[in-house]
Every structure is written in C-alpha cells, then in structure tokens.
mmCIF file of C-alpha atoms in Angstrom:
data_model
loop_
_atom_site.group_PDB
_atom_site.id
_atom_site.type_symbol
_atom_site.label_atom_id
_atom_site.label_comp_id
_atom_site.label_asym_id
_atom_site.label_seq_id
_atom_site.Cartn_x
_atom_site.Cartn_y
_atom_site.Cartn_z
ATOM 1 C CA GLU A 1 98.293 110.011 93.925
ATOM 2 C CA ALA A 2 97.867 107.140 96.323
ATOM 3 C CA GLN A 3 100.639 104.672 95.719
ATOM 4 C CA VAL A 4 103.281 102.262 97.092
ATOM 5 C CA THR A 5 106.748 102.856 95.717
ATOM 6 C CA GLN A 6 109.655 100.529 95.564
ATOM 7 C CA ASN A 7 113.474 101.002 94.872
ATOM 8 C CA PRO A 8 115.282 99.917 93.024
ATOM 9 C CA ARG A 9 113.052 98.271 90.440
ATOM 10 C CA TYR A 10 115.717 96.105 89.044
ATOM 11 C CA LEU A 11 118.952 95.039 90.822
ATOM 12 C CA ILE A 12 121.686 92.395 89.899
ATOM 13 C CA THR A 13 124.015 91.660 92.685
ATOM 14 C CA VAL A 14 126.408 88.760 93.790
ATOM 15 C CA THR A 15 126.193 86.366 96.684
ATOM 16 C CA GLY A 16 126.961 87.692 100.112
ATOM 17 C CA LYS A 17 126.830 91.516 99.175
ATOM 18 C CA LYS A 18 124.128 92.986 101.618
ATOM 19 C CA LEU A 19 121.335 94.945 100.063
ATOM 20 C CA THR A 20 118.171 96.763 100.910
ATOM 21 C CA VAL A 21 114.906 97.281 98.855
ATOM 22 C CA THR A 22 112.972 100.248 100.089
ATOM 23 C CA CYS A 23 109.048 100.393 100.182
ATOM 24 C CA SER A 24 107.251 103.664 100.895
ATOM 25 C CA GLN A 25 103.325 104.235 100.840
ATOM 26 C CA ASN A 26 101.717 107.494 101.091
ATOM 27 C CA MET A 27 98.091 106.400 102.336
ATOM 28 C CA ASN A 28 99.019 106.370 106.060
ATOM 29 C CA HIS A 29 98.476 102.697 106.079
ATOM 30 C CA GLU A 30 99.071 100.801 109.243
ATOM 31 C CA TYR A 31 99.738 97.590 107.687
ATOM 32 C CA MET A 32 102.722 96.637 105.293
ATOM 33 C CA SER A 33 103.900 93.387 103.962
ATOM 34 C CA TRP A 34 106.676 91.860 101.561
ATOM 35 C CA TYR A 35 105.931 89.084 99.016
ATOM 36 C CA ARG A 36 108.101 87.368 96.701
ATOM 37 C CA GLN A 37 106.864 85.756 93.435
ATOM 38 C CA ASP A 38 108.395 82.878 91.710
ATOM 39 C CA PRO A 39 107.252 81.118 88.553
ATOM 40 C CA GLY A 40 104.365 78.753 89.274
ATOM 41 C CA LEU A 41 104.485 79.308 92.955
ATOM 42 C CA GLY A 42 102.221 82.536 93.157
ATOM 43 C CA LEU A 43 102.991 85.295 95.759
ATOM 44 C CA ARG A 44 104.396 84.194 99.089
ATOM 45 C CA GLN A 45 104.571 86.466 102.166
ATOM 46 C CA ILE A 46 107.901 86.877 103.733
ATOM 47 C CA TYR A 47 107.310 89.383 106.540
ATOM 48 C CA TYR A 48 104.372 91.914 107.536
ATOM 49 C CA SER A 49 103.949 94.887 109.891
ATOM 50 C CA MET A 50 100.789 95.803 111.603
ATOM 51 C CA ASN A 51 102.261 99.312 112.769
ATOM 52 C CA VAL A 52 105.427 100.935 113.839
ATOM 53 C CA GLU A 53 107.908 98.922 115.476
ATOM 54 C CA VAL A 54 105.477 95.650 115.086
ATOM 55 C CA THR A 55 106.609 93.034 112.576
ATOM 56 C CA ASP A 56 106.113 89.389 112.198
ATOM 57 C CA LYS A 57 107.131 86.452 110.014
ATOM 58 C CA GLY A 58 105.172 85.478 106.986
ATOM 59 C CA ASP A 59 105.533 82.137 105.208
ATOM 60 C CA VAL A 60 109.080 82.345 103.865
ATOM 61 C CA PRO A 61 111.059 84.686 106.083
ATOM 62 C CA GLU A 62 114.573 82.878 106.134
ATOM 63 C CA GLY A 63 117.284 84.942 104.888
ATOM 64 C CA TYR A 64 115.393 88.290 105.115
ATOM 65 C CA LYS A 65 115.028 91.138 107.749
ATOM 66 C CA VAL A 66 112.686 94.047 107.924
ATOM 67 C CA SER A 67 112.245 97.097 110.036
ATOM 68 C CA ARG A 68 109.380 99.623 110.690
ATOM 69 C CA LYS A 69 110.698 102.642 112.254
ATOM 70 C CA GLU A 70 108.082 104.929 110.471
ATOM 71 C CA LYS A 71 104.657 104.491 109.395
ATOM 72 C CA ARG A 72 105.408 105.002 105.809
ATOM 73 C CA ASN A 73 108.393 103.001 105.074
ATOM 74 C CA PHE A 74 109.146 99.070 105.397
ATOM 75 C CA PRO A 75 112.710 98.209 104.060
ATOM 76 C CA LEU A 76 113.424 94.630 103.201
ATOM 77 C CA ILE A 77 117.059 93.774 103.997
ATOM 78 C CA LEU A 78 119.033 90.955 102.698
ATOM 79 C CA GLU A 79 122.094 90.681 104.911
ATOM 80 C CA SER A 80 123.839 87.857 102.873
ATOM 81 C CA PRO A 81 121.934 87.283 99.512
ATOM 82 C CA SER A 82 121.962 83.833 97.797
ATOM 83 C CA PRO A 83 121.102 82.714 94.279
ATOM 84 C CA ASN A 84 117.820 81.194 95.608
ATOM 85 C CA GLN A 85 116.640 84.689 96.585
ATOM 86 C CA THR A 86 116.538 85.724 93.110
ATOM 87 C CA SER A 87 112.842 86.469 92.621
ATOM 88 C CA LEU A 88 110.281 89.449 92.051
ATOM 89 C CA TYR A 89 109.426 91.086 95.102
ATOM 90 C CA PHE A 90 106.402 93.173 95.948
ATOM 91 C CA CYS A 91 105.535 95.369 98.744
ATOM 92 C CA ALA A 92 101.999 96.010 99.691
ATOM 93 C CA SER A 93 100.140 98.272 102.350
ATOM 94 C CA SER A 94 96.462 98.351 103.635
ATOM 95 C CA SER A 95 94.533 100.415 106.183
ATOM 96 C CA GLY A 96 94.705 97.396 108.542
ATOM 97 C CA THR A 97 91.641 98.393 110.327
ATOM 98 C CA GLY A 98 89.119 95.683 109.019
ATOM 99 C CA GLU A 99 89.640 96.684 105.386
ATOM 100 C CA TYR A 100 91.963 93.877 103.902
ATOM 101 C CA GLU A 101 92.463 95.134 100.517
ATOM 102 C CA GLN A 102 96.309 95.343 100.005
ATOM 103 C CA TYR A 103 97.610 98.001 97.663
ATOM 104 C CA PHE A 104 100.724 96.710 95.659
ATOM 105 C CA GLY A 105 103.868 98.440 94.495
ATOM 106 C CA PRO A 106 105.289 97.885 90.981
ATOM 107 C CA GLY A 107 107.844 95.112 92.009
ATOM 108 C CA THR A 108 111.378 94.843 92.326
ATOM 109 C CA ARG A 109 113.280 92.181 90.100
ATOM 110 C CA LEU A 110 116.332 90.801 92.072
ATOM 111 C CA THR A 111 119.096 88.548 90.543
ATOM 112 C CA VAL A 112 121.718 87.162 92.685
ATOM 113 C CA THR A 113 124.605 85.617 91.094
ATOM 114 C CA GLY B 1 106.129 89.453 83.716
ATOM 115 C CA GLU B 2 106.274 86.558 81.534
ATOM 116 C CA SER B 3 108.065 84.348 83.872
ATOM 117 C CA VAL B 4 105.303 84.675 86.475
ATOM 118 C CA GLY B 5 103.105 82.623 84.281
ATOM 119 C CA LEU B 6 105.195 79.490 83.764
ATOM 120 C CA HIS B 7 103.100 76.214 84.327
ATOM 121 C CA LEU B 8 100.097 78.142 85.184
ATOM 122 C CA PRO B 9 96.630 77.140 83.676
ATOM 123 C CA THR B 10 95.353 79.103 80.924
ATOM 124 C CA LEU B 11 92.037 80.190 79.955
ATOM 125 C CA SER B 12 91.713 81.315 76.506
ATOM 126 C CA VAL B 13 88.254 83.154 75.521
ATOM 127 C CA GLN B 14 87.102 85.008 72.515
ATOM 128 C CA GLU B 15 86.426 88.867 73.038
ATOM 129 C CA GLY B 16 82.978 89.406 74.162
ATOM 130 C CA ASP B 17 82.494 86.150 75.720
ATOM 131 C CA ASN B 18 82.044 85.593 79.529
ATOM 132 C CA SER B 19 84.979 84.210 81.343
ATOM 133 C CA ILE B 20 85.023 81.963 84.400
ATOM 134 C CA ILE B 21 88.064 81.612 86.444
ATOM 135 C CA ASN B 22 88.051 79.030 89.412
ATOM 136 C CA CYS B 23 90.132 78.721 92.511
ATOM 137 C CA ALA B 24 90.191 76.056 95.448
ATOM 138 C CA TYR B 25 91.009 77.385 98.800
ATOM 139 C CA SER B 26 92.668 75.351 101.811
ATOM 140 C CA ASN B 27 91.715 76.867 104.986
ATOM 141 C CA SER B 28 88.002 76.366 106.248
ATOM 142 C CA ALA B 29 88.757 79.009 108.744
ATOM 143 C CA SER B 30 89.347 81.927 106.093
ATOM 144 C CA ASP B 31 86.518 84.551 106.312
ATOM 145 C CA TYR B 32 87.574 86.801 103.640
ATOM 146 C CA PHE B 33 88.714 86.442 99.998
ATOM 147 C CA ILE B 34 89.957 88.700 97.259
ATOM 148 C CA TRP B 35 90.590 88.460 93.619
ATOM 149 C CA TYR B 36 93.506 90.106 92.234
ATOM 150 C CA LYS B 37 94.543 91.015 88.545
ATOM 151 C CA GLN B 38 98.189 90.941 87.470
ATOM 152 C CA GLU B 39 99.198 92.426 84.361
ATOM 153 C CA SER B 40 102.723 91.760 82.763
ATOM 154 C CA GLY B 41 105.222 93.970 84.609
ATOM 155 C CA LYS B 42 103.109 95.157 87.171
ATOM 156 C CA GLY B 43 101.994 94.460 90.754
ATOM 157 C CA PRO B 44 98.521 92.881 91.754
ATOM 158 C CA GLN B 45 95.602 95.029 91.500
ATOM 159 C CA PHE B 46 92.482 94.478 93.496
ATOM 160 C CA ILE B 47 89.298 93.375 91.701
ATOM 161 C CA ILE B 48 86.738 92.273 93.954
ATOM 162 C CA ASP B 49 86.444 90.766 97.458
ATOM 163 C CA ILE B 50 84.040 88.708 99.330
ATOM 164 C CA ARG B 51 83.298 87.635 102.998
ATOM 165 C CA SER B 52 82.542 84.362 104.062
ATOM 166 C CA ASN B 53 78.850 85.242 105.170
ATOM 167 C CA MET B 54 78.126 85.812 101.449
ATOM 168 C CA ASP B 55 77.648 83.483 98.427
ATOM 169 C CA LYS B 56 77.882 86.117 95.914
ATOM 170 C CA ARG B 57 79.135 89.523 95.132
ATOM 171 C CA GLN B 58 78.837 91.785 92.073
ATOM 172 C CA GLY B 59 81.094 94.458 90.825
ATOM 173 C CA GLN B 60 81.459 96.092 87.424
ATOM 174 C CA ARG B 61 81.502 93.588 84.868
ATOM 175 C CA VAL B 62 82.805 91.053 87.412
ATOM 176 C CA THR B 63 81.086 88.642 90.051
ATOM 177 C CA VAL B 64 82.592 86.339 92.558
ATOM 178 C CA LEU B 65 80.820 83.274 93.712
ATOM 179 C CA LEU B 66 81.794 81.511 97.182
ATOM 180 C CA ASN B 67 81.038 77.912 97.971
ATOM 181 C CA LYS B 68 82.275 77.263 101.396
ATOM 182 C CA THR B 69 81.086 73.650 101.335
ATOM 183 C CA VAL B 70 83.553 72.684 98.751
ATOM 184 C CA LYS B 71 85.996 75.478 99.444
ATOM 185 C CA HIS B 72 85.748 77.060 95.987
ATOM 186 C CA LEU B 73 85.836 80.521 94.614
ATOM 187 C CA SER B 74 85.069 81.611 91.042
ATOM 188 C CA LEU B 75 85.463 84.860 89.300
ATOM 189 C CA GLN B 76 83.190 85.572 86.248
ATOM 190 C CA ILE B 77 84.101 88.388 84.046
ATOM 191 C CA ALA B 78 81.195 89.440 81.612
ATOM 192 C CA ALA B 79 82.000 90.547 78.067
ATOM 193 C CA THR B 80 85.689 90.089 78.109
ATOM 194 C CA GLN B 81 87.905 92.439 76.650
ATOM 195 C CA PRO B 82 91.437 92.374 75.457
ATOM 196 C CA GLY B 83 92.389 94.554 78.487
ATOM 197 C CA ASP B 84 91.224 91.730 80.767
ATOM 198 C CA SER B 85 94.299 89.619 79.618
ATOM 199 C CA ALA B 86 96.456 88.999 82.651
ATOM 200 C CA VAL B 87 96.977 86.540 85.448
ATOM 201 C CA TYR B 88 94.396 86.181 88.048
ATOM 202 C CA PHE B 89 94.879 85.329 91.690
ATOM 203 C CA CYS B 90 92.523 84.621 94.277
ATOM 204 C CA ALA B 91 93.848 85.277 97.851
ATOM 205 C CA GLU B 92 92.286 84.046 101.228
ATOM 206 C CA ILE B 93 92.810 86.174 104.340
ATOM 207 C CA LEU B 94 94.016 84.672 107.542
ATOM 208 C CA GLU B 95 94.764 85.885 110.994
ATOM 209 C CA TYR B 96 92.450 89.067 111.098
ATOM 210 C CA GLY B 97 93.842 90.311 107.917
ATOM 211 C CA ASN B 98 97.654 89.901 108.594
ATOM 212 C CA LYS B 99 98.264 87.029 106.317
ATOM 213 C CA LEU B 100 97.334 86.626 102.665
ATOM 214 C CA VAL B 101 97.660 83.186 101.098
ATOM 215 C CA PHE B 102 97.623 83.459 97.325
ATOM 216 C CA GLY B 103 96.391 80.752 94.773
ATOM 217 C CA ALA B 104 98.795 79.875 92.074
ATOM 218 C CA GLY B 105 97.017 81.886 89.383
ATOM 219 C CA THR B 106 95.314 81.347 86.102
ATOM 220 C CA ILE B 107 96.391 83.202 82.796
ATOM 221 C CA LEU B 108 93.487 84.570 80.872
ATOM 222 C CA ARG B 109 94.009 85.350 77.253
ATOM 223 C CA VAL B 110 91.477 87.144 75.207
ATOM 224 C CA LYS B 111 91.295 86.646 71.406
ATOM 225 C CA SER B 112 90.216 89.352 69.406
#
C-alpha cells in the first residue's frame, strides 16, 4: 500500500530535550515536506526537500532541522524544543516531476511542556 | 482533530443538498491549485486540482471553479453525504511545486 508513515504519532516532552520525528514514504517520491498545523492557522510549511541531500526552508523553519540522506526518509529534528512548538505535524511527499499532489502522513501530535 | 477547527468558518448543509466552499488566494503568480479534505484525526487528503489555464474541472461529485480575475476558488460538492463532513482546505502551489500555501480552511457539517 502506498503510504507516508510518521513516528511517533503522539509525543509529550519537556523544553530543551532533543527529539526526532521520523517520516518515511514507499512511493519512490523525490519531493518531501514537513508542515505544522495550529488551530485557525491552517498548515504552514516548515522545510521541504526536492531530492536526496537537497533541502530548503519553508515559511516557518525556525527551531527545526531536517536531513535527507535517503530518498524514502525525511526526519524532522527539534534540537531544543520549546512550548511554542507544541503542534500537529504532518509529513508529505509527491513525485516532484510536474505532479504536485502531495500525499500526507497521519500526523504527529507534539506537546512541549 | 477538533482543535484544528477552532475559529474556522462553518458550512452546514442538509444531506443530499449541494455544498459550495469558497477560497481566496493571494498570489497572482500561482499556476496550480489543490483542494484537500481533512477528517478528524487524519492527514489532508487530495480531492481535486486545477491549473491556472482552466476555469473549471470536474471530478466525481466535485467541481472546482477558478476565477483568476478576483483570485477566487470554489469547491462544489454535489449531493453532499455525511461522509463529506470534514475540514476543507484550498492550497496554491508556488515555486514549481516546491511550496504549498494553504488557506485557513472551512468546516463542512452535513446534517442527516
């Protein structure tokens, strides 16, 4: 089954404790992206990657890092999480070759206390 | 989930009626648009897309209309069903597909 998976689905952590949210897709997609979703604000893009070793900032990259060492994986790293990063996070992927439909993962709900 | 829907406009329709959800976009250079549906506890799901060289595109029970003059999109759902209840987002595609800018969303509630 073609899908985007994220882990963990739920995470409660404390300020300053480094964490990684993993994202993996099995569709051989070139393009992957991370979004955060906050009440009333819709989805905002954090980072995206057009291919292996190619990443770029979205609209809200502050406080986040990403890496793309393999085509299928695109982890989101919070080196020092803060309470304002409490949010619902989505990973998405697309073929990246003129087809812009993005397939979304199920989401990761992060709470930073 | 529920918290995503706070402060969003809500459209309530009777089962079987047609629904029209509207969206204004900001960038006149956008050349591709997508409508997504998000059910409670799930990620956004693609519904239909349209390129800027089109005014209308139809899918199964859904139609998207694009008015570039006033930078407006609409999603029409025919014979709305309870399973259509969700939050609907429009998204404009920028920078050759690398950036998606989402609208704030509209909650659709279908009354049986």
